[in-house]
PDB file of C-alpha atoms in Angstrom:
ATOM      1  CA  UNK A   1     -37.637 -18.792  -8.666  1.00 48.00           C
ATOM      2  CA  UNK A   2     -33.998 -18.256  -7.690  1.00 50.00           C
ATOM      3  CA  UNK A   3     -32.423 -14.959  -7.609  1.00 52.00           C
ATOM      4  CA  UNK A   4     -30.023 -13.230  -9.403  1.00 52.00           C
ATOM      5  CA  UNK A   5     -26.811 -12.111  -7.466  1.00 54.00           C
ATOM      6  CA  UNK A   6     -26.448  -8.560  -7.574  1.00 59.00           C
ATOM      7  CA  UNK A   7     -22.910  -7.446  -8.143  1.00 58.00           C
ATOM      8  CA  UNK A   8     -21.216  -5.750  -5.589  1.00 62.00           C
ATOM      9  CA  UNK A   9     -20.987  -1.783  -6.347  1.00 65.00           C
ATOM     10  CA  UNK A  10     -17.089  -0.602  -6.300  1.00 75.00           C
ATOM     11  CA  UNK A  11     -17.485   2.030  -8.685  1.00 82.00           C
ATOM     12  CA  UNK A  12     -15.222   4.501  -7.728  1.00 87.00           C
ATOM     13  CA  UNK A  13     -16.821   7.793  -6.548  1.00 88.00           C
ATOM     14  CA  UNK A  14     -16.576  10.928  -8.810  1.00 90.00           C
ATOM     15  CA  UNK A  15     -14.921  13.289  -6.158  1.00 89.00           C
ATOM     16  CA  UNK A  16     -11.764  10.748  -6.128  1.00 91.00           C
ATOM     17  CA  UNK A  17     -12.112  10.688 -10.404  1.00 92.00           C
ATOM     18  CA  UNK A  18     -11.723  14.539 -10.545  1.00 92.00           C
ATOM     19  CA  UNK A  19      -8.457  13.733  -8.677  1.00 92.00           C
ATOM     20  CA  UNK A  20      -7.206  11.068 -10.754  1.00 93.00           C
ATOM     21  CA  UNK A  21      -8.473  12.154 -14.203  1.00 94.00           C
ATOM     22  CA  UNK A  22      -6.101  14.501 -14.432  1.00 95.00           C
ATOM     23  CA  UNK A  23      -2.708  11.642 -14.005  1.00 96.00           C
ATOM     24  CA  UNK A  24      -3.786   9.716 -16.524  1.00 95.00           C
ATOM     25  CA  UNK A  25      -1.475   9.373 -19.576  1.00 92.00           C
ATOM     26  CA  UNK A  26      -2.995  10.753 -23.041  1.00 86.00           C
ATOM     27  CA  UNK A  27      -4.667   7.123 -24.590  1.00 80.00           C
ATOM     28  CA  UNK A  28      -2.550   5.908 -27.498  1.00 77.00           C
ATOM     29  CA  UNK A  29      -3.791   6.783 -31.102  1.00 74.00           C
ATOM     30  CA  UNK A  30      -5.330   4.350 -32.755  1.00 70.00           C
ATOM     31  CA  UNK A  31      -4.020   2.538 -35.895  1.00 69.00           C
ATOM     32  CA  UNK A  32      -7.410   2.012 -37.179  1.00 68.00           C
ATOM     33  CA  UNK A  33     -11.291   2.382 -36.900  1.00 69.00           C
ATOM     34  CA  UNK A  34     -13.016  -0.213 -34.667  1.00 69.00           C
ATOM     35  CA  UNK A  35     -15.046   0.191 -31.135  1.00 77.00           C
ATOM     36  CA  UNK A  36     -14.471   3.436 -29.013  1.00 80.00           C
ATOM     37  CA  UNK A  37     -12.126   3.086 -25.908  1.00 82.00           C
ATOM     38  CA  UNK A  38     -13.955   1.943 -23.376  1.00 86.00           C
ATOM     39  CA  UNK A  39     -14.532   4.635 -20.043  1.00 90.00           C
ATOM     40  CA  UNK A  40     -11.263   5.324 -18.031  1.00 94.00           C
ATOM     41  CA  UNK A  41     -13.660   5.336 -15.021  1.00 94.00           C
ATOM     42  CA  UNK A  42     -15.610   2.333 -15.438  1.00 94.00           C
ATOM     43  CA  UNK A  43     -11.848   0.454 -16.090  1.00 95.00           C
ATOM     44  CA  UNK A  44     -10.359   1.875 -12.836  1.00 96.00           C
ATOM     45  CA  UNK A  45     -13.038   0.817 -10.788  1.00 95.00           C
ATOM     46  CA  UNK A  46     -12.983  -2.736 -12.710  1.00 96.00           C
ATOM     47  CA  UNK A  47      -9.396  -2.757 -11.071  1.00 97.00           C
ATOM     48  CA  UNK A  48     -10.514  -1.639  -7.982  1.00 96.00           C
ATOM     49  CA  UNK A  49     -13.145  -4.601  -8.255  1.00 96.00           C
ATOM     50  CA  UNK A  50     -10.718  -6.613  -8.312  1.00 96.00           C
ATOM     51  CA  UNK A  51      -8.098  -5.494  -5.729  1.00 96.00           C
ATOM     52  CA  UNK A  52     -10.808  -5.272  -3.486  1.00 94.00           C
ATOM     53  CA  UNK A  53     -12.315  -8.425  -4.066  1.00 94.00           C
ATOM     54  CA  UNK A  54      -9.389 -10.851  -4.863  1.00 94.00           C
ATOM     55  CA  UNK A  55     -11.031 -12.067  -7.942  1.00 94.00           C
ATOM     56  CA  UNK A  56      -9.204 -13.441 -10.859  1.00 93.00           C
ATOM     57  CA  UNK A  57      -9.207 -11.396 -13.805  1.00 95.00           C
ATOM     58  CA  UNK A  58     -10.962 -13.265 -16.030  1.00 94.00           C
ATOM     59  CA  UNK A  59     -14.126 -13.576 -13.358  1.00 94.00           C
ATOM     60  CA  UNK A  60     -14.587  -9.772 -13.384  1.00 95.00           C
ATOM     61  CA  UNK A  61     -17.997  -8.837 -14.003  1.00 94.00           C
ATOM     62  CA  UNK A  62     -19.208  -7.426 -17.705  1.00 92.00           C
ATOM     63  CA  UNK A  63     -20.590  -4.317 -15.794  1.00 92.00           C
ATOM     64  CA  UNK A  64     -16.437  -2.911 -15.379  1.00 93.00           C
ATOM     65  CA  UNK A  65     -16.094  -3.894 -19.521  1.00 91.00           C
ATOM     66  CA  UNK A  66     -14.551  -6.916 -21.056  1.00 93.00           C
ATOM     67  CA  UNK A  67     -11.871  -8.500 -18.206  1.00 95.00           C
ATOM     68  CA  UNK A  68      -9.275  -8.438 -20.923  1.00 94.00           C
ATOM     69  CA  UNK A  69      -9.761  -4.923 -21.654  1.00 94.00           C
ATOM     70  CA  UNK A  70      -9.480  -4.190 -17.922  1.00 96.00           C
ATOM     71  CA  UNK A  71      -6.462  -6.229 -18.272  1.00 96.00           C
ATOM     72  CA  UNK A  72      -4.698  -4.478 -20.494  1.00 95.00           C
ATOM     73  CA  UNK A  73      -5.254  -0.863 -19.352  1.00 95.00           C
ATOM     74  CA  UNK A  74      -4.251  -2.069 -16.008  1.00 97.00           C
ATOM     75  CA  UNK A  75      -0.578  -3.189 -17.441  1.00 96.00           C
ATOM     76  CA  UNK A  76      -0.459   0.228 -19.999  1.00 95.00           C
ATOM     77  CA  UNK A  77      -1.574   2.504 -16.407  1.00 97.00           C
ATOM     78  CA  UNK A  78       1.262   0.052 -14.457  1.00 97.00           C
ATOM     79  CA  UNK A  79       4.173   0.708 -17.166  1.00 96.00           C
ATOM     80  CA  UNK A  80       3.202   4.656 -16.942  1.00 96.00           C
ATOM     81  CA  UNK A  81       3.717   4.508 -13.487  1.00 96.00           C
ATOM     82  CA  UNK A  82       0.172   5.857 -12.929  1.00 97.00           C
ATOM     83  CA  UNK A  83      -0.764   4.270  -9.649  1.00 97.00           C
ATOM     84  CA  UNK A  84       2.562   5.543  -7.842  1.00 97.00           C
ATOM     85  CA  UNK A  85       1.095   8.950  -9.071  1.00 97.00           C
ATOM     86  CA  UNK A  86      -2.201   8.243  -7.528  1.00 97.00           C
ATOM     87  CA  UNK A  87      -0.158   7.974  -4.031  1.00 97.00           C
ATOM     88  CA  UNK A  88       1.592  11.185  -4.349  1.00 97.00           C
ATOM     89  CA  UNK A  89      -1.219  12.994  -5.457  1.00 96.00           C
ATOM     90  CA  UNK A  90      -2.890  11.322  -1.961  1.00 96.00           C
ATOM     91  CA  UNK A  91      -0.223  12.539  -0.137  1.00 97.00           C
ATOM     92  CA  UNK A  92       0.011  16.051  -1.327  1.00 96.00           C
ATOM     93  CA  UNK A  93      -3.787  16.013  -1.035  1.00 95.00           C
ATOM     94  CA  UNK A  94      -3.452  14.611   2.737  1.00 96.00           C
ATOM     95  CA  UNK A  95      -1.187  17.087   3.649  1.00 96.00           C
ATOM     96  CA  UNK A  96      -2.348  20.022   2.497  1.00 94.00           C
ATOM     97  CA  UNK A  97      -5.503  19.210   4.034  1.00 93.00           C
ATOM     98  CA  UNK A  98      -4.749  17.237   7.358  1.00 94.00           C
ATOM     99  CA  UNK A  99      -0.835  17.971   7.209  1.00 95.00           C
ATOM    100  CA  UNK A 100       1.531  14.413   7.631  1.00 95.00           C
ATOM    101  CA  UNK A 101       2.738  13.994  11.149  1.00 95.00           C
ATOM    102  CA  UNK A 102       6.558  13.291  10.602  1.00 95.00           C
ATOM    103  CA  UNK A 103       7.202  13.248  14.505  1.00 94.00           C
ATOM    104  CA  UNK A 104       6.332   9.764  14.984  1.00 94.00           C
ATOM    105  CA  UNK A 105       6.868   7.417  12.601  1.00 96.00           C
ATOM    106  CA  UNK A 106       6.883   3.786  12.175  1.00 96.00           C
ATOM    107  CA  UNK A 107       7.857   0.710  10.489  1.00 96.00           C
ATOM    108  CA  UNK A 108       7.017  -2.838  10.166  1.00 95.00           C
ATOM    109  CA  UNK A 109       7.157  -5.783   7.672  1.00 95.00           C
ATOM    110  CA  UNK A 110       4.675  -8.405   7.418  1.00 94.00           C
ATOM    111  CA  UNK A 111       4.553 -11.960   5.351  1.00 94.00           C
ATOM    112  CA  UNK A 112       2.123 -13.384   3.021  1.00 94.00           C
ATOM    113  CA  UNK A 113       1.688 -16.350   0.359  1.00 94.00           C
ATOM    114  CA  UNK A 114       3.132 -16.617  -3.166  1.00 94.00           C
ATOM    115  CA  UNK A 115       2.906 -19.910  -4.440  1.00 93.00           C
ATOM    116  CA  UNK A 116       3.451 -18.999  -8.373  1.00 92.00           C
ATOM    117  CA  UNK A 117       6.715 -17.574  -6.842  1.00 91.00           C
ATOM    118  CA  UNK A 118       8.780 -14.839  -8.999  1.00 92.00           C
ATOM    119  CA  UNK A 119      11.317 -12.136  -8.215  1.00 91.00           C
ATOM    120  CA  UNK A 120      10.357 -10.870  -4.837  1.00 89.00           C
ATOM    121  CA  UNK A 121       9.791 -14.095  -3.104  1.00 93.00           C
ATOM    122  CA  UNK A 122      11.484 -16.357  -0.973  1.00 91.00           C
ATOM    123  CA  UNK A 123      11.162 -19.270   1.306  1.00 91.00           C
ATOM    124  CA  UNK A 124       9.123 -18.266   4.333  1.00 89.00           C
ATOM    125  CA  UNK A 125      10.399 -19.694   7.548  1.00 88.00           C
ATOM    126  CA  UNK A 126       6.830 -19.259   9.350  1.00 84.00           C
ATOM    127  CA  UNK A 127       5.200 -21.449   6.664  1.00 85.00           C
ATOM    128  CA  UNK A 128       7.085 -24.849   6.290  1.00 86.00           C
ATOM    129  CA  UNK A 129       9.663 -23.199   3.828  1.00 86.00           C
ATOM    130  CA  UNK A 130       6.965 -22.222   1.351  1.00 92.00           C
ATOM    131  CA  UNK A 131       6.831 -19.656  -0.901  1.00 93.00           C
ATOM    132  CA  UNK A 132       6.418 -15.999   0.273  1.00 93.00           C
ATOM    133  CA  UNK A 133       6.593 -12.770  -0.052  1.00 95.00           C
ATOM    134  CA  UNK A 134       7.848  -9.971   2.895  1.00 95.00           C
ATOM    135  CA  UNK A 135       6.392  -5.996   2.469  1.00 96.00           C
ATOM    136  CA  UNK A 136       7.953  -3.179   4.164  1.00 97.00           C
ATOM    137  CA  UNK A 137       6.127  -0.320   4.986  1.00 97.00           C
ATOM    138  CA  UNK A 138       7.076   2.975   6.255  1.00 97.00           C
ATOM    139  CA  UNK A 139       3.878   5.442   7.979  1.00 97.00           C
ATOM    140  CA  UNK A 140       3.511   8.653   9.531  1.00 96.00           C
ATOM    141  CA  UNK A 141       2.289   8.841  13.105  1.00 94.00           C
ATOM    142  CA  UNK A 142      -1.928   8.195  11.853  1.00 94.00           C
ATOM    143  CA  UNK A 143      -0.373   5.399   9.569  1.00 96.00           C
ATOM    144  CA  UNK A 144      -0.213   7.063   6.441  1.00 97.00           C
ATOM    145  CA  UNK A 145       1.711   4.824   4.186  1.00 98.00           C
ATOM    146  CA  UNK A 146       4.682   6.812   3.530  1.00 98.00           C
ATOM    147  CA  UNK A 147       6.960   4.136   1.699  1.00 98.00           C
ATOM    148  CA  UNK A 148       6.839  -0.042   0.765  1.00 98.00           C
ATOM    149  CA  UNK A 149       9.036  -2.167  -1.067  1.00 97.00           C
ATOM    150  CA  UNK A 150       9.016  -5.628  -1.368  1.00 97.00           C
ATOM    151  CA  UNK A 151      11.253  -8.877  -0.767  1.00 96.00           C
ATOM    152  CA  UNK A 152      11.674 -12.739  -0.265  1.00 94.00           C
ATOM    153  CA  UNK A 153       9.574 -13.844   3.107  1.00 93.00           C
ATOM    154  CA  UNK A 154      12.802 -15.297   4.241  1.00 92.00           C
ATOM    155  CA  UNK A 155      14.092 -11.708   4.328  1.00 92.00           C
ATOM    156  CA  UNK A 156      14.715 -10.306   7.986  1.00 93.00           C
ATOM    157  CA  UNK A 157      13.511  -7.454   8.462  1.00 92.00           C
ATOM    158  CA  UNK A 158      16.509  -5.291   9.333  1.00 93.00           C
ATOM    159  CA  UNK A 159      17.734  -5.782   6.127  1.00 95.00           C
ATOM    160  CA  UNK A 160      14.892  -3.815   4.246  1.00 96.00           C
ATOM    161  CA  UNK A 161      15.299  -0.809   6.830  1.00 96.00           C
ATOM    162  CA  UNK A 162      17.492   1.086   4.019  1.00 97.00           C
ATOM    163  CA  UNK A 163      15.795  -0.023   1.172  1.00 97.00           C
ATOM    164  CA  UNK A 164      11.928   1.468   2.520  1.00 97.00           C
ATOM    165  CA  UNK A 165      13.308   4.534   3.706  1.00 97.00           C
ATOM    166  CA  UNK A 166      15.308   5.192   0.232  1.00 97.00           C
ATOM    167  CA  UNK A 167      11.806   4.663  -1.201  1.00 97.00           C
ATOM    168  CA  UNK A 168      10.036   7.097   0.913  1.00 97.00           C
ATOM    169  CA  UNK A 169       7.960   8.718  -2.346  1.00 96.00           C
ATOM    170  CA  UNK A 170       6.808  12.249  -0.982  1.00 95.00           C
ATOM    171  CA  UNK A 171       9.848  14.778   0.310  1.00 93.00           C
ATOM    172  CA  UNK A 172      10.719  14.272   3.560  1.00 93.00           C
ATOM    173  CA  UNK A 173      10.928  17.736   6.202  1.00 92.00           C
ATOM    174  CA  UNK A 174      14.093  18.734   6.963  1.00 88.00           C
ATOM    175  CA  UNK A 175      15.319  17.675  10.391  1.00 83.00           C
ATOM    176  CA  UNK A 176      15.335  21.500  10.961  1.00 80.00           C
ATOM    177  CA  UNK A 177      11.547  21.425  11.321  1.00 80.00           C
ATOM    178  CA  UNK A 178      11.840  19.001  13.687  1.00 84.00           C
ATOM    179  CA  UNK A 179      12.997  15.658  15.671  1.00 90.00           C
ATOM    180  CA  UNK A 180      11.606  12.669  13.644  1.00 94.00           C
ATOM    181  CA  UNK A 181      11.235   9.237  15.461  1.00 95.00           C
ATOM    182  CA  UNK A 182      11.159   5.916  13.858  1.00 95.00           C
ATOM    183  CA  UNK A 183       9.385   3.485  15.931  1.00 94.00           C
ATOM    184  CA  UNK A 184      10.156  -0.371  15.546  1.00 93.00           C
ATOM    185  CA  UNK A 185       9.833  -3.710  17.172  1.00 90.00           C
ATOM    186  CA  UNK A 186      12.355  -5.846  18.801  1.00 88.00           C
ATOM    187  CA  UNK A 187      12.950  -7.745  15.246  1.00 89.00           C
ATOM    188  CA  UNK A 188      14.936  -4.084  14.479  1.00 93.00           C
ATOM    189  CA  UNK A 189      17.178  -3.946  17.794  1.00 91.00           C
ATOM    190  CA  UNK A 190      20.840  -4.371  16.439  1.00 92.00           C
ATOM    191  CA  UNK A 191      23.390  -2.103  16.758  1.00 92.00           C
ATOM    192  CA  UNK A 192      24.357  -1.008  13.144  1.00 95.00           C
ATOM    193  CA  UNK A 193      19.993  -0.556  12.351  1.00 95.00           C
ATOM    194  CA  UNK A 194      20.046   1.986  15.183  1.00 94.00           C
ATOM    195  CA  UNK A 195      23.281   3.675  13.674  1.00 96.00           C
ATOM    196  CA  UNK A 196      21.721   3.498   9.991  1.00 96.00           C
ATOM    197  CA  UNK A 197      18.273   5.049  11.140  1.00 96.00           C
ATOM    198  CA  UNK A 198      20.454   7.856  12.909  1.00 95.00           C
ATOM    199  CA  UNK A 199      22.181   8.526   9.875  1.00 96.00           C
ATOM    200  CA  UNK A 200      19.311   9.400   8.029  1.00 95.00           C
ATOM    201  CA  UNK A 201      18.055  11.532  10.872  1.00 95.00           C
ATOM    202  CA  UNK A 202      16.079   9.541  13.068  1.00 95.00           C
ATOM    203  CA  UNK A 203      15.695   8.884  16.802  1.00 93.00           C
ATOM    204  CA  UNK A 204      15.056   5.202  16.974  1.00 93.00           C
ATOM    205  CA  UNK A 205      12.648   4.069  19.649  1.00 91.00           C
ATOM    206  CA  UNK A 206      12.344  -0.094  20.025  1.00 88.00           C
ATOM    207  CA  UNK A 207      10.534  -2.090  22.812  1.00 73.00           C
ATOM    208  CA  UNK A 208       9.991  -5.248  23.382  1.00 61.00           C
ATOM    209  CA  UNK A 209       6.833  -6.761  23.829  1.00 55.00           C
ATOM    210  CA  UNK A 210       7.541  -7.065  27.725  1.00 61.00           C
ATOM    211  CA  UNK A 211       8.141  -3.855  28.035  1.00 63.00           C
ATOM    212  CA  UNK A 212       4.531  -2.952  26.668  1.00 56.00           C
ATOM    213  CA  UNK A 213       3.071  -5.270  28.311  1.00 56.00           C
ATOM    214  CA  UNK A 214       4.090  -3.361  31.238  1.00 58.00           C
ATOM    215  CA  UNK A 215       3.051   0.245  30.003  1.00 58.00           C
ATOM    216  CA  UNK A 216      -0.165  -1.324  29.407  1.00 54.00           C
ATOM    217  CA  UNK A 217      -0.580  -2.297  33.121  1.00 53.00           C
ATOM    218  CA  UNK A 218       1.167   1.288  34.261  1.00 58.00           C
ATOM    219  CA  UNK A 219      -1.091   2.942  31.828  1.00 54.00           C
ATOM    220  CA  UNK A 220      -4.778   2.627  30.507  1.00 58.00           C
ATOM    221  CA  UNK A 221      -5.682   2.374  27.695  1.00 55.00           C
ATOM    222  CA  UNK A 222      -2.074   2.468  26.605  1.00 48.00           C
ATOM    223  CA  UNK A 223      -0.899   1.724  22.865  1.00 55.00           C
ATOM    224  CA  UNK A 224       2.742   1.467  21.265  1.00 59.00           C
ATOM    225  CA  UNK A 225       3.351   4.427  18.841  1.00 75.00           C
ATOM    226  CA  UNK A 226       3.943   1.879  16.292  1.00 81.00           C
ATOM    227  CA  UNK A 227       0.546   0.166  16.315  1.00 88.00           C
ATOM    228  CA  UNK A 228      -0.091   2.293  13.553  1.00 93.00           C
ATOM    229  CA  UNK A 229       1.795   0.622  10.875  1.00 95.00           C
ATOM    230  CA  UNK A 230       0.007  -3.082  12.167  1.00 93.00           C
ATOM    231  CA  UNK A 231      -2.840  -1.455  11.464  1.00 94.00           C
ATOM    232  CA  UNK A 232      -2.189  -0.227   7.913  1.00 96.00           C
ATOM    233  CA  UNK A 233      -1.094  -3.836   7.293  1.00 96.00           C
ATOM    234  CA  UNK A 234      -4.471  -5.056   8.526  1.00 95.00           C
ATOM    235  CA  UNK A 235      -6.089  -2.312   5.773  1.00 95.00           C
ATOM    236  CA  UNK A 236      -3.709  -3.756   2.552  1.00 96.00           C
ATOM    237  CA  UNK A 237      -4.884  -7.372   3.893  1.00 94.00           C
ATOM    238  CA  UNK A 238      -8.786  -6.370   3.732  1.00 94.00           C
ATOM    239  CA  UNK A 239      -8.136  -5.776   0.138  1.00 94.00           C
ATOM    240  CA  UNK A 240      -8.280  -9.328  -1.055  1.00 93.00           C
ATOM    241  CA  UNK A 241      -5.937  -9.534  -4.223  1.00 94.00           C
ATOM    242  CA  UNK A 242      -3.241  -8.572  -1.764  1.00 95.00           C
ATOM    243  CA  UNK A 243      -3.682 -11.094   1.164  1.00 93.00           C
ATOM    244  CA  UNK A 244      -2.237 -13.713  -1.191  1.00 94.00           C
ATOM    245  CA  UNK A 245       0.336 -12.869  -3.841  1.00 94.00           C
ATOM    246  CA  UNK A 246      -0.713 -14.189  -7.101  1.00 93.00           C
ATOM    247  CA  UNK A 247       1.550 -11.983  -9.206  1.00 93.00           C
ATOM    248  CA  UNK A 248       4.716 -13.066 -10.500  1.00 92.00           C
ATOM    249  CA  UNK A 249       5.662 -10.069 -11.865  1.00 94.00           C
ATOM    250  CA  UNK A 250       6.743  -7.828  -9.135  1.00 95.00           C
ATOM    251  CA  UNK A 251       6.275  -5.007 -11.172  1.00 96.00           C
ATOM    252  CA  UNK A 252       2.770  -5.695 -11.380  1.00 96.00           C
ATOM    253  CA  UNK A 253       2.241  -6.600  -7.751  1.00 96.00           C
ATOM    254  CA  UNK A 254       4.099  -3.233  -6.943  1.00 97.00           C
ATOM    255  CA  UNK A 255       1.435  -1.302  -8.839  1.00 97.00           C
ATOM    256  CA  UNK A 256      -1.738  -2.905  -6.582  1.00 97.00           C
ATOM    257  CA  UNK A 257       0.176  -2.074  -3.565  1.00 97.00           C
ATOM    258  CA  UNK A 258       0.735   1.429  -5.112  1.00 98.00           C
ATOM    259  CA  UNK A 259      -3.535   1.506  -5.889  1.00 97.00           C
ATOM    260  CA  UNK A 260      -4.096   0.405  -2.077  1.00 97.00           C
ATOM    261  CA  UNK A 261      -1.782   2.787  -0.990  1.00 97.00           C
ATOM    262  CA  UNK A 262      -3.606   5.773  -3.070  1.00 96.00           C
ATOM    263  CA  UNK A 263      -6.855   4.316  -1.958  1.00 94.00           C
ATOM    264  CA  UNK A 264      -6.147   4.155   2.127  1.00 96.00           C
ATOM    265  CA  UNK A 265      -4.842   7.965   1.596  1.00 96.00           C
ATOM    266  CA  UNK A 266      -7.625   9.480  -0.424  1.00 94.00           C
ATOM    267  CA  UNK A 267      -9.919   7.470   1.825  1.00 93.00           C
ATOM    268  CA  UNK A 268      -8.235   9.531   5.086  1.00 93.00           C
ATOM    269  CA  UNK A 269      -8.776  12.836   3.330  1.00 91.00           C
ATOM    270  CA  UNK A 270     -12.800  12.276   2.963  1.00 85.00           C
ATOM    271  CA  UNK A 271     -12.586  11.041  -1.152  1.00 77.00           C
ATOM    272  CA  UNK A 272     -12.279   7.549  -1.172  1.00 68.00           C
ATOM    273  CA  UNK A 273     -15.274   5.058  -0.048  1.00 57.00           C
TER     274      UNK A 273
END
């Protein structure tokens, strides 16, 4: 006798609900009787089932509620700007209780697939011309994701410098609390990137890899500031749905990397998984 596959358990736990119960938009009155809404809870963690696992929408389990219910409450939560919410509230939540560490920051992009294409997307250079997509994230010094936009892959990177720190979604200290740094790879070495970044109040730090290579040797154990921001990239990419761009929409591709953003900064304050 075979067994059955037991469903993975992503249910979202109830400490990080109380949070997020409270964002939620008031559910539309309905025009007429039929079944009762289906559980806010149980249809968040359905998404989360499914930005975690990378699973088309229609191959969600019946556990989360019908996949076209899921659906739909993700695009009605996505249009109310409910997942951006999620982040802030993260962030305040982070802050109050571990404080942001605007000293050091950093910032990196990083490439992945799109092959149904869509605004947002572009020929990637690193991948015989094929379609991509290029995210831009801004963190804190522990890799807190402060900021991320999105562009075509074929998009260099110093040309989304402005655009990620414009989007920056929690308020910023003043520079009278402090120097901020921005740390950045070699890819962000040009003279009018290091006058932009000093316009909005940054000391801009940039190394090449040679030059690391050579710290490492001079110091153990040594690690570039902005190792930080790799690393966040390598957290998005565990979540599966986001490793390979499947939206076309890029409003609806914004809102997962809103939901892993939430998710990464709940899960440094203690709530999250």
């Amino acid at each position: 006798m075979t067994k059955r596959k037991t469903v993975p358990d992503y249910k979202i736990s109830i400490e990080f609900w109380n949070k997020i119960k409270p964002l939620l938009p008031l559910p539309k009155p309905k025009k007429k009787l039929g079944r009762p809404r289906e559980d806010d809870w149980k249809i968040l963690s359905g998404i989360f089932y499914v930005l975690r696992t990378g699973c088309q929408w229609k191959a969600l389990p019946r556990c989360y509620g019908a996949p076209s219910t899921v659906h739909d409450r993700f695009q009605e939560w996505q249009k109310d700007g409910l997942f951006k919410r999620m982040w802030q509230a993260g962030l305040l939540d982070y802050d109050n209780e571990k404080g942001l560490e605007w000293e050091w920051q950093a910032i990196d992009g990083a490439m992945t697939k799109a092959p149904l294409g869509g605004a947002g997307t572009g020929a990637n250079p690193t991948d015989r011309g094929k379609k991509g997509t290029k995210r831009s994230i801004l963190t804190d010094a522990k890799g807190i994701p402060l900021s991320v936009i999105v562009d075509g892959a074929n998009r260099h990177d110093k040309m989304l410098v402005k655009k990620t720190l414009d989007a920056i979604i929690f308020e910023r200290p003043s520079l009278d609390d402090g120097i901020q740094n921005i740390c950045m790879d070699k890819g962000y070495d040009y003279p009018d990137i290091r006058e932009l970044v000093k316009d909005y109040g940054y000391t801009a730090h940039i190394r090449s890899r040679g030059e690391e290579n050579i710290r490492k040797k001079e110091i153990p154990r040594y690690r570039a500031r902005r190792w930080v921001v790799e690393r966040t990239h390598s957290w998005l990419n565990r979540l599966r749905r986001l490793l390979i761009r499947w939206e076309k929409k890029i409003e609806k591709y914004m809102a997962k990397l809103h939901l892993a953003c939430a998710c990464i900064t709940f899960r440094a304050t203690g709530l999250f998984g």
